[in-house]
Amino acid sequence: MSVESEVSLDGKKATITVKGRFDFGSHQAFRDAYEKFYKVPEIYVVDLKETTYMDSSALGMLLLLRDHAGGDDAEVQVVNSNSDVRKILAISNFDKLFDLT
């Protein structure tokens, strides 16, 4: 498991990449990935291309990110999820809270 993040040159978009298992063991690394920016970006992209597993604590971490980004006014995109992860997000109705692509 690893979590990496980077911000665009203009500081408006942060991309967080989760590799491997996205579970409670990722909590601190995931939180550090979005709290480390001096200025809160306008858009957060969570790239799950290399995520192999997601549990309920990962769903909670996504909600914490959404709150950090501005709650209902936040723009948080969850991208590149595999079919198993996409199913978990759909069952949890996260398509109502996040832009899933």
Coordinates of N, CA and C in Angstrom, one line a residue:
M1 N 0.8 -1.2 0.0 CA 0.0 0.0 0.0 C 0.9 1.2 0.0
S2 N 0.5 2.2 -0.8 CA 1.2 3.5 -0.8 C 0.2 4.5 -1.2
V3 N 0.4 5.7 -0.7 CA -0.4 6.9 -1.1 C 0.5 8.0 -1.5
E4 N 0.3 8.5 -2.6 CA 1.1 9.6 -3.1 C 0.2 10.8 -3.5
S5 N 0.7 12.0 -3.4 CA -0.1 13.1 -3.9 C 0.8 14.2 -4.5
E6 N 0.2 14.9 -5.4 CA 0.9 16.0 -6.1 C -0.1 17.1 -6.4
V7 N 0.3 18.3 -6.5 CA -0.6 19.4 -6.8 C -0.1 20.0 -8.2
S8 N -1.1 20.5 -8.9 CA -0.8 21.1 -10.2 C 0.0 22.4 -10.0
L9 N 0.7 22.8 -11.0 CA 1.6 24.0 -10.9 C 0.8 25.2 -10.5
D10 N -0.5 25.4 -10.9 CA -1.2 26.5 -10.4 C -1.8 26.4 -9.0
G11 N -1.7 25.2 -8.4 CA -2.1 24.9 -7.1 C -3.6 24.7 -6.9
K12 N -4.3 24.6 -8.1 CA -5.8 24.4 -8.0 C -6.3 23.0 -8.0
K13 N -5.4 22.0 -8.4 CA -5.8 20.6 -8.5 C -4.8 19.7 -7.8
A14 N -5.3 18.9 -6.8 CA -4.5 18.0 -6.1 C -4.9 16.6 -6.6
T15 N -3.9 15.7 -6.9 CA -4.2 14.4 -7.3 C -3.6 13.4 -6.2
I16 N -4.4 12.6 -5.7 CA -4.0 11.6 -4.7 C -4.1 10.2 -5.3
T17 N -3.0 9.5 -5.3 CA -3.0 8.1 -5.9 C -2.8 7.1 -4.8
V18 N -3.7 6.1 -4.8 CA -3.7 5.1 -3.8 C -3.3 3.8 -4.6
K19 N -2.3 3.1 -4.1 CA -1.8 1.9 -4.7 C -2.0 0.7 -3.7
G20 N -2.5 -0.4 -4.2 CA -2.7 -1.5 -3.3 C -4.0 -1.5 -2.5
R21 N -3.9 -1.9 -1.3 CA -5.1 -2.0 -0.4 C -5.4 -0.6 0.1
F22 N -6.7 -0.2 0.0 CA -7.1 1.1 0.6 C -8.0 0.7 1.8
D23 N -7.4 0.7 2.9 CA -8.1 0.3 4.2 C -7.5 1.1 5.3
F24 N -7.9 0.7 6.6 CA -7.5 1.5 7.7 C -6.0 1.7 7.8
G25 N -5.2 0.8 7.3 CA -3.7 0.9 7.3 C -3.3 2.1 6.5
S26 N -4.1 2.6 5.6 CA -3.8 3.8 4.8 C -4.2 5.1 5.4
H27 N -4.9 5.1 6.6 CA -5.5 6.2 7.1 C -4.6 7.4 7.2
Q28 N -3.5 7.3 7.9 CA -2.6 8.4 8.2 C -1.9 8.9 6.9
A29 N -1.5 8.0 6.0 CA -0.9 8.4 4.8 C -1.8 9.1 3.9
F30 N -3.1 8.7 3.9 CA -4.1 9.3 3.0 C -4.4 10.7 3.6
R31 N -4.5 10.8 4.9 CA -4.8 12.1 5.5 C -3.6 13.1 5.2
D32 N -2.4 12.6 5.4 CA -1.2 13.4 5.1 C -1.2 13.9 3.7
A33 N -1.7 13.1 2.8 CA -1.6 13.4 1.4 C -2.4 14.6 1.0
Y34 N -3.5 14.9 1.7 CA -4.3 16.1 1.4 C -4.1 17.2 2.4
E35 N -3.6 17.0 3.6 CA -3.4 18.0 4.6 C -2.1 18.8 4.4
K36 N -1.2 18.2 3.6 CA 0.1 18.8 3.5 C 0.2 20.1 2.6
F37 N -0.8 20.4 1.9 CA -0.8 21.5 1.0 C -1.0 22.8 1.8
Y38 N -0.2 23.8 1.5 CA -0.3 25.1 2.1 C -1.7 25.8 1.9
K39 N -2.1 25.7 0.6 CA -3.4 26.3 0.2 C -4.3 25.1 -0.2
V40 N -5.6 25.2 0.2 CA -6.5 24.1 -0.2 C -6.8 24.2 -1.6
P41 N -6.5 23.2 -2.4 CA -6.8 23.2 -3.8 C -8.3 23.2 -4.1
E42 N -8.7 23.7 -5.3 CA -10.1 23.8 -5.7 C -10.7 22.4 -6.0
I43 N -9.9 21.5 -6.6 CA -10.3 20.2 -7.1 C -9.4 19.1 -6.5
Y44 N -10.0 18.1 -6.0 CA -9.2 16.9 -5.6 C -9.6 15.8 -6.5
V45 N -8.6 15.0 -6.9 CA -8.7 13.8 -7.7 C -8.1 12.7 -7.0
V46 N -8.9 11.7 -6.7 CA -8.4 10.5 -6.0 C -8.4 9.4 -7.1
D47 N -7.1 9.0 -7.5 CA -6.9 8.1 -8.6 C -6.7 6.7 -8.0
L48 N -7.7 5.8 -8.3 CA -7.7 4.4 -7.7 C -7.3 3.4 -8.8
K49 N -6.6 3.8 -9.8 CA -6.2 2.9 -10.9 C -5.4 1.7 -10.4
E50 N -4.6 1.8 -9.4 CA -3.8 0.7 -8.8 C -4.3 0.2 -7.5
T51 N -5.5 0.6 -7.1 CA -6.1 0.2 -5.9 C -6.8 -1.2 -6.1
T52 N -6.4 -2.2 -5.3 CA -6.8 -3.6 -5.4 C -8.0 -3.9 -4.5
Y53 N -8.2 -3.1 -3.4 CA -9.2 -3.5 -2.4 C -9.6 -2.2 -1.7
M54 N -10.8 -2.1 -1.3 CA -11.3 -0.9 -0.6 C -12.3 -1.4 0.5
D55 N -12.2 -0.9 1.7 CA -13.1 -1.3 2.8 C -13.9 -0.1 3.3
S56 N -14.7 -0.3 4.3 CA -15.5 0.8 4.8 C -14.7 1.9 5.4
S57 N -13.5 1.6 6.0 CA -12.7 2.7 6.5 C -12.2 3.6 5.4
A58 N -12.0 3.0 4.2 CA -11.6 3.9 3.0 C -12.7 4.8 2.6
L59 N -14.0 4.3 2.7 CA -15.1 5.1 2.4 C -15.1 6.3 3.4
G60 N -14.9 6.0 4.7 CA -14.8 7.1 5.7 C -13.7 8.1 5.4
M61 N -12.6 7.6 4.9 CA -11.5 8.5 4.5 C -11.9 9.4 3.4
L62 N -12.6 8.9 2.4 CA -13.1 9.7 1.3 C -14.0 10.8 1.8
L63 N -14.9 10.5 2.8 CA -15.8 11.5 3.4 C -15.0 12.5 4.1
L64 N -13.9 12.1 4.8 CA -13.1 13.1 5.5 C -12.4 14.1 4.5
L65 N -12.0 13.5 3.4 CA -11.4 14.4 2.4 C -12.4 15.4 1.9
R66 N -13.6 14.9 1.6 CA -14.7 15.8 1.1 C -15.0 16.9 2.1
D67 N -15.0 16.6 3.4 CA -15.2 17.6 4.4 C -14.1 18.6 4.4
H68 N -12.9 18.1 4.3 CA -11.7 19.0 4.3 C -11.8 19.9 3.1
A69 N -12.3 19.4 2.0 CA -12.3 20.2 0.7 C -13.4 21.2 0.6
G70 N -14.4 21.1 1.6 CA -15.5 22.1 1.6 C -16.8 21.5 1.7
G71 N -17.0 20.2 1.9 CA -18.3 19.6 2.1 C -19.1 19.6 0.9
D72 N -20.3 20.0 0.9 CA -21.2 20.0 -0.2 C -20.7 20.8 -1.4
D73 N -19.9 21.8 -1.1 CA -19.4 22.7 -2.2 C -18.1 22.2 -2.8
A74 N -17.6 21.0 -2.2 CA -16.3 20.5 -2.7 C -16.4 19.8 -4.0
E75 N -15.3 19.9 -4.8 CA -15.2 19.1 -6.0 C -14.1 18.0 -5.8
V76 N -14.6 16.8 -5.6 CA -13.8 15.7 -5.4 C -14.1 14.6 -6.4
Q77 N -13.2 14.2 -7.2 CA -13.4 13.2 -8.2 C -12.7 11.9 -7.8
V78 N -13.4 10.8 -8.0 CA -12.8 9.5 -7.8 C -12.7 8.8 -9.2
V79 N -11.5 8.6 -9.6 CA -11.3 8.1 -11.0 C -10.5 6.8 -11.1
N80 N -10.7 6.1 -12.2 CA -10.0 4.9 -12.6 C -10.2 3.7 -11.6
S81 N -11.3 3.6 -11.0 CA -11.5 2.5 -10.1 C -11.9 1.2 -10.9
N82 N -11.4 0.1 -10.4 CA -11.7 -1.2 -11.1 C -13.2 -1.5 -10.8
S83 N -13.7 -2.6 -11.4 CA -15.1 -3.0 -11.2 C -15.5 -3.3 -9.8
D84 N -14.6 -4.0 -9.0 CA -14.9 -4.3 -7.6 C -15.0 -3.0 -6.8
V85 N -14.1 -2.1 -6.9 CA -14.1 -0.9 -6.2 C -15.3 0.0 -6.6
R86 N -15.6 0.0 -7.9 CA -16.7 0.8 -8.4 C -18.0 0.3 -7.8
K87 N -18.1 -1.0 -7.7 CA -19.3 -1.7 -7.1 C -19.5 -1.2 -5.6
I88 N -18.4 -1.2 -4.9 CA -18.5 -0.8 -3.5 C -18.9 0.7 -3.4
L89 N -18.4 1.5 -4.3 CA -18.8 2.9 -4.3 C -20.2 3.1 -4.7
A90 N -20.7 2.3 -5.6 CA -22.1 2.4 -6.0 C -23.0 1.9 -5.0
I91 N -22.7 0.8 -4.3 CA -23.6 0.3 -3.3 C -23.7 1.3 -2.1
S92 N -22.6 2.0 -1.9 CA -22.6 3.0 -0.8 C -23.2 4.4 -1.2
N93 N -23.7 4.5 -2.4 CA -24.3 5.7 -2.9 C -23.3 6.8 -3.0
F94 N -22.0 6.5 -3.2 CA -21.0 7.6 -3.2 C -21.1 8.4 -4.5
D95 N -21.8 7.8 -5.5 CA -22.0 8.6 -6.7 C -22.8 9.9 -6.5
K96 N -23.5 9.9 -5.4 CA -24.3 11.1 -5.0 C -23.4 12.2 -4.4
L97 N -22.3 11.8 -3.8 CA -21.4 12.7 -3.1 C -20.1 13.0 -3.9
F98 N -19.7 12.2 -4.8 CA -18.5 12.4 -5.6 C -18.7 12.2 -7.0
D99 N -17.8 12.8 -7.8 CA -17.8 12.6 -9.3 C -17.0 11.4 -9.5
L100 N -17.7 10.3 -9.9 CA -17.1 9.0 -10.1 C -16.9 8.8 -11.6
T101 N -15.6 8.6 -12.1 CA -15.4 8.4 -13.5 C -14.4 7.2 -13.6

